[in-house]
Coordinates of N, CA and C and ligand atoms in Angstrom, one line a residue:
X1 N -66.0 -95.6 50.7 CA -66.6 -95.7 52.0 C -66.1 -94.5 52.8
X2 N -67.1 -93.7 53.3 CA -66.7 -92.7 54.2 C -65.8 -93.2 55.1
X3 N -65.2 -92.1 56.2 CA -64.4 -91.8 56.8 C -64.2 -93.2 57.6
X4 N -63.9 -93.9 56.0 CA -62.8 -95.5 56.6 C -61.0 -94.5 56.0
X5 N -59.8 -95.1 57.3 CA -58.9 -94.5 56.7 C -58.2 -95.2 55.8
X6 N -58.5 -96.5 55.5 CA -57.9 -97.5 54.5 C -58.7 -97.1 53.1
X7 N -59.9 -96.5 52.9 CA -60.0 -96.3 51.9 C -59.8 -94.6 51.4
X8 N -59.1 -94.1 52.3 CA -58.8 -92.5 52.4 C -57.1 -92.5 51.7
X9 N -56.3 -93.8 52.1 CA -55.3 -93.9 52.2 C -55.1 -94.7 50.7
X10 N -55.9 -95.1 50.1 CA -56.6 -95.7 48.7 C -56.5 -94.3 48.1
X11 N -57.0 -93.6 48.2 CA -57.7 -92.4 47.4 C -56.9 -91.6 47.4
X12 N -55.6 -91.5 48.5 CA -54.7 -90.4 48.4 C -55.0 -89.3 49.2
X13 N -56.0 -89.4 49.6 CA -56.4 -88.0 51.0 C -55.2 -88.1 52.4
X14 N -55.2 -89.9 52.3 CA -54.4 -90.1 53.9 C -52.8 -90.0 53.2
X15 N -51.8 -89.6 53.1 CA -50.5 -90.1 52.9 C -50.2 -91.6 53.0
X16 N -49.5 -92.2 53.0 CA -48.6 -93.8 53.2 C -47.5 -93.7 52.1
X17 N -46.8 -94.7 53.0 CA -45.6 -95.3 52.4 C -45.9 -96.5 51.4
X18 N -46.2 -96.1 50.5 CA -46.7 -97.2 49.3 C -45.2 -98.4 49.0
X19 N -45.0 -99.4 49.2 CA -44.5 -100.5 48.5 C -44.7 -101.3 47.3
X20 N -46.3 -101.0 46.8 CA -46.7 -101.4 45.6 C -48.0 -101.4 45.8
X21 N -48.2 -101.3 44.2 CA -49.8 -100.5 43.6 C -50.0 -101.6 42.4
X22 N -51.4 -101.7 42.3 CA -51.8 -102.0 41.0 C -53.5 -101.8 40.7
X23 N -54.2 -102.2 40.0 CA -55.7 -101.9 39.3 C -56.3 -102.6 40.8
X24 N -55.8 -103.7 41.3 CA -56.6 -103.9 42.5 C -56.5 -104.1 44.0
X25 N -55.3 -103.4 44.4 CA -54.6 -103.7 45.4 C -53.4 -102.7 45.9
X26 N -53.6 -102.4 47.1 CA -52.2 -101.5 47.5 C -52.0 -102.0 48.8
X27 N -49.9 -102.2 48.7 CA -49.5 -102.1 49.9 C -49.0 -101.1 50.4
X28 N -49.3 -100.5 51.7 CA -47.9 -99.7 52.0 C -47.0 -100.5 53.5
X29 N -46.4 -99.6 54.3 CA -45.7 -99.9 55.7 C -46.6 -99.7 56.8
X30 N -46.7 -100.6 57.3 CA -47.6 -100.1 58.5 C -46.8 -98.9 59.3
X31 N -47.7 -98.4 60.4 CA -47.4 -96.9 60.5 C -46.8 -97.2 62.4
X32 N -47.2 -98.4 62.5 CA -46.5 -99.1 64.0 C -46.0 -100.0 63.5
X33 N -45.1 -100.6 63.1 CA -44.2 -101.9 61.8 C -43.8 -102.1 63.8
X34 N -44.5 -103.5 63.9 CA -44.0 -104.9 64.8 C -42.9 -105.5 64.4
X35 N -42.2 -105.4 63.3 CA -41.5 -106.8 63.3 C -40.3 -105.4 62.2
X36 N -39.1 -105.8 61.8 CA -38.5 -105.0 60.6 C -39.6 -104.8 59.4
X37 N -39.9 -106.1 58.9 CA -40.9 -105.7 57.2 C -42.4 -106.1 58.1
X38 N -43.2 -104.9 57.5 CA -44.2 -105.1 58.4 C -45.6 -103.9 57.5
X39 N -45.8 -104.9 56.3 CA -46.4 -103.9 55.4 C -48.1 -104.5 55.6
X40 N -48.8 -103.6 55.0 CA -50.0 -104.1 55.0 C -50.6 -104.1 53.9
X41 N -51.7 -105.5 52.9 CA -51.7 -105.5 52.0 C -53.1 -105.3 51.5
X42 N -53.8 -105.0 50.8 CA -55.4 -104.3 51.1 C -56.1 -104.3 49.2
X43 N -57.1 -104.6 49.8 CA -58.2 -104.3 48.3 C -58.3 -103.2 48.0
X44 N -58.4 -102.4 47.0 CA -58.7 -101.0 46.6 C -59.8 -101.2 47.3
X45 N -61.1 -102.2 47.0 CA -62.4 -102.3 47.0 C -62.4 -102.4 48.8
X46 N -63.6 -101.2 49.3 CA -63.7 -101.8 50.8 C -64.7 -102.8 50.8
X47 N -63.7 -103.5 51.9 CA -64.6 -104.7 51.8 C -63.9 -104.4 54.0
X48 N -65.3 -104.9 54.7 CA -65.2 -104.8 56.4 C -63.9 -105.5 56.5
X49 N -64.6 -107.1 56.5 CA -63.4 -108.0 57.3 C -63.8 -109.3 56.3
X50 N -62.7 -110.1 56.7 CA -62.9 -111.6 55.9 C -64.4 -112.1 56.4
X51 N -65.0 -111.6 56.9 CA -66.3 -112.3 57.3 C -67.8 -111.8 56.2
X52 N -67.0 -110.8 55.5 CA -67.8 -110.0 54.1 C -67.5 -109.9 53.0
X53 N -66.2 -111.0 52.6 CA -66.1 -111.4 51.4 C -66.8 -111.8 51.0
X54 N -67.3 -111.7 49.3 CA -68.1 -112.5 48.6 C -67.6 -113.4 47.8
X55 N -68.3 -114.2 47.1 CA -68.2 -114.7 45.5 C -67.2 -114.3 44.9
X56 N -67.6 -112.4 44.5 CA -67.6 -111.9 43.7 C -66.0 -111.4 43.7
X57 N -65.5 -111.7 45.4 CA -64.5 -110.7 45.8 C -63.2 -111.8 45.9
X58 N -63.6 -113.3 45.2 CA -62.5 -113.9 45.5 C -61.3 -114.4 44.8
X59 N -61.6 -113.4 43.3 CA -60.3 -113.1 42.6 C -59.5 -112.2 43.1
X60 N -60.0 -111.2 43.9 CA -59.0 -110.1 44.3 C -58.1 -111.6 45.7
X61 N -59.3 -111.6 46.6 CA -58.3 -112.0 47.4 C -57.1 -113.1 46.9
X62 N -57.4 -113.9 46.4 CA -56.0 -115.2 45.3 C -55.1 -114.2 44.9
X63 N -55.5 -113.1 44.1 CA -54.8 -112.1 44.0 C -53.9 -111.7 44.7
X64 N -54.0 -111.2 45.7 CA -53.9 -110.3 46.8 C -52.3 -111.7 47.5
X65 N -52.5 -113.3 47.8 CA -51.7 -113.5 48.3 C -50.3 -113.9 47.0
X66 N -51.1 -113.4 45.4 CA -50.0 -113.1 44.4 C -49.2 -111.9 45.1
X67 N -49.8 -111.0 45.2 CA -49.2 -109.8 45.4 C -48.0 -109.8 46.5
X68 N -48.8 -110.7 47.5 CA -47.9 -110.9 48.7 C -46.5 -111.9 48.4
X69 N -46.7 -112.8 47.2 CA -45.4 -113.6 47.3 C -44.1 -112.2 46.2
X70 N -45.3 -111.4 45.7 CA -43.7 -110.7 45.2 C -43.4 -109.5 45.9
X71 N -44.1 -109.2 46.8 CA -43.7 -108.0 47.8 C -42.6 -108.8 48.6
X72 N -42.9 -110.0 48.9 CA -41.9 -110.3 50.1 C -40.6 -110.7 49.3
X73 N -40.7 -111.0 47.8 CA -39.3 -110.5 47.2 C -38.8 -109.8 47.4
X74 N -39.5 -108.7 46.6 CA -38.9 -107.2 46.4 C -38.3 -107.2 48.0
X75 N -39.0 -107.4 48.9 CA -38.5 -106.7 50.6 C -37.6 -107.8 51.1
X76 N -37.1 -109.2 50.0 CA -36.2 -109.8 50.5 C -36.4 -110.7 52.0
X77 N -37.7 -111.0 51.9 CA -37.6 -111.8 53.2 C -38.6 -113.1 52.2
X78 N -38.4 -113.6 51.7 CA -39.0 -114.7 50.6 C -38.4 -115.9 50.8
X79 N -37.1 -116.0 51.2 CA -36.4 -116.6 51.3 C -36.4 -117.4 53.1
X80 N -36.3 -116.0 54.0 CA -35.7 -115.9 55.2 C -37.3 -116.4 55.7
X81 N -38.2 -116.0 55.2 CA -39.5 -116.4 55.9 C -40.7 -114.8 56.3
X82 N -41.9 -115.4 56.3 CA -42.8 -114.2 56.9 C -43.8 -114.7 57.1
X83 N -44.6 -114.0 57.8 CA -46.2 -114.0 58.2 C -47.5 -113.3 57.7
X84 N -48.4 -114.0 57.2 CA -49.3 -112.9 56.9 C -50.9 -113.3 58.0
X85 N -50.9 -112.3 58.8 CA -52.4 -112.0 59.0 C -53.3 -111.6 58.6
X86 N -54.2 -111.7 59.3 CA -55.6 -110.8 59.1 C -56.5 -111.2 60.3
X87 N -56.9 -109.7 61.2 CA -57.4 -109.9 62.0 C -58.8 -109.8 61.7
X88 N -60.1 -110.0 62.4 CA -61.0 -110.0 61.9 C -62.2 -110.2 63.6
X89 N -62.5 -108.8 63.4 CA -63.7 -108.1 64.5 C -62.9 -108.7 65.6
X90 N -63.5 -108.0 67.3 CA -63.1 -107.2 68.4 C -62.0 -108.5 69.0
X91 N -62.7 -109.5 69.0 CA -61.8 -110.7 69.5 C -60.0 -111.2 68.6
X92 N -60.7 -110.7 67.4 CA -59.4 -110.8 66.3 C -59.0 -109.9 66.4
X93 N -59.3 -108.7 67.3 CA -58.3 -107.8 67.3 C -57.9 -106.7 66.2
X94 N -59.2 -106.8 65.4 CA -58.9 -105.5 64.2 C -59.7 -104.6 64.9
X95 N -58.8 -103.4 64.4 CA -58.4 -102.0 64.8 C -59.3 -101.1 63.4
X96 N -58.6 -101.4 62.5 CA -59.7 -100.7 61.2 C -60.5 -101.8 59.9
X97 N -61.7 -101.1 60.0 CA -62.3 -102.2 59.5 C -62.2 -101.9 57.8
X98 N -61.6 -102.3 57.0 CA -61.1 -102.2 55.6 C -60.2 -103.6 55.9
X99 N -60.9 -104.4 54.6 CA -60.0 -106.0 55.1 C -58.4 -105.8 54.5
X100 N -57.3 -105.8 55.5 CA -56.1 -105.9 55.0 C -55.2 -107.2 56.0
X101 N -54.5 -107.4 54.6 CA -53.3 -108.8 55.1 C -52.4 -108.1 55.8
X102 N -51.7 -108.2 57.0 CA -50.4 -108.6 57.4 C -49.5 -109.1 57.0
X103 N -47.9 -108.2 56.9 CA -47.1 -109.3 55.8 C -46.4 -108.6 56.9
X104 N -45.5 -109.3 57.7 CA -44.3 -109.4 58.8 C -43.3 -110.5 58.5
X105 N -42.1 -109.3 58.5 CA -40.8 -110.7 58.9 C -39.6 -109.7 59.1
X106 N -38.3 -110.4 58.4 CA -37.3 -109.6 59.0 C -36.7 -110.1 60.5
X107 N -37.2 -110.8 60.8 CA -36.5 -111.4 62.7 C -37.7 -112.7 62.6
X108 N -37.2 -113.2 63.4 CA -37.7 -114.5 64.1 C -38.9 -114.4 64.7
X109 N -40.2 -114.6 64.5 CA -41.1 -114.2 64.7 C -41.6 -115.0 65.9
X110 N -42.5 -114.4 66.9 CA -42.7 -115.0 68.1 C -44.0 -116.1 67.6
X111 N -43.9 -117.5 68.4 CA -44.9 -118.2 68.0 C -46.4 -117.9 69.1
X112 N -46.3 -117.8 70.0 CA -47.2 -117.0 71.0 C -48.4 -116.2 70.1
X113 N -49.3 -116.5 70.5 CA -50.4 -115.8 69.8 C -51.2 -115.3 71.1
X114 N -50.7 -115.6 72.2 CA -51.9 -114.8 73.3 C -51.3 -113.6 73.6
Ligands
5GP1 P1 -55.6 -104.3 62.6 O1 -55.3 -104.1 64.0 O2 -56.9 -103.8 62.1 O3 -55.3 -105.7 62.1 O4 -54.4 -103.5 61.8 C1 -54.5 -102.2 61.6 C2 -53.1 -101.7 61.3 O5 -53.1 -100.5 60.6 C3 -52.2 -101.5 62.6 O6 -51.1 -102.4 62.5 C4 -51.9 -100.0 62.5 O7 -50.6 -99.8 63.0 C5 -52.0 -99.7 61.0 N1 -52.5 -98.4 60.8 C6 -53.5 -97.7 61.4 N2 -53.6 -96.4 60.9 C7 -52.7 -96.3 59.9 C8 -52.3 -95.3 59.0 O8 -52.9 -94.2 59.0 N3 -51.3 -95.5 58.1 C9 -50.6 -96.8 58.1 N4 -49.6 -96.9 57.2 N5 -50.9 -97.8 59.0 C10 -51.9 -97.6 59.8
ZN2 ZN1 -62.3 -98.7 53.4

């Protein structure tokens, strides 16, 4: 997908701090980290937002919250607790449209969502 930066950042054009890779999925750090652990977790494949998943696309995502229970090992907050979002179009408050999870923890996380 053209000049999406989640799939530039896939491709290696954009740099990131990668925490893990595999055939269908990369995390890295987010580049504004809200909370101490604050990675973002994403389909190689662009896909917009959870509102354009398919059929086709929903082994990656089952996948994708595999990926997320052993990231939050490796980063040690498995135990202590985390969050994963995903925002989704102008009201959900996504910023780039490449569907990626939120994985936040590391502190006590605010319950407030407004
Ligand atoms: P959204 O607001 O769409 O749910 O989340 C987008 C996230 O991507 C934001 O938390 C933002 O800080 C992060 N982000 C935007 N551009 C970059 C980038 O170039 N590199 C990294 N690592 N994170 C980015
Ligand atoms: Zn993309």
């Amino acid at each position: 997908m053209e000049n999406c930066i989640f799939c530039k950042i896939v491709n290696g054009e954009i740099p990131s701090d990668r925490v893990y890779e595999d055939e269908y999925v990369i995390s890295i750090k987010d580049i504004k980290p809200e909370a101490p652990i604050h990675v973002l977790i994403m389909p190689k494949k662009h896909i917009n937002s959870i509102n354009d998943v398919k059929e086709e696309d929903l082994q990656i995502i089952s996948h994708i919250f595999k990926v997320a229970q052993k990231i939050a090992k490796q980063l040690g907050v498995a135990e202590s607790g985390y969050r994963i979002i995903t925002n989704c179009g102008k009201d959900g408050g996504q910023t780039v449209e490449h569907l990626h999870f939120h994985l936040l923890g590391g502190k006590s996380l605010p319950i407030s969502i407004g």
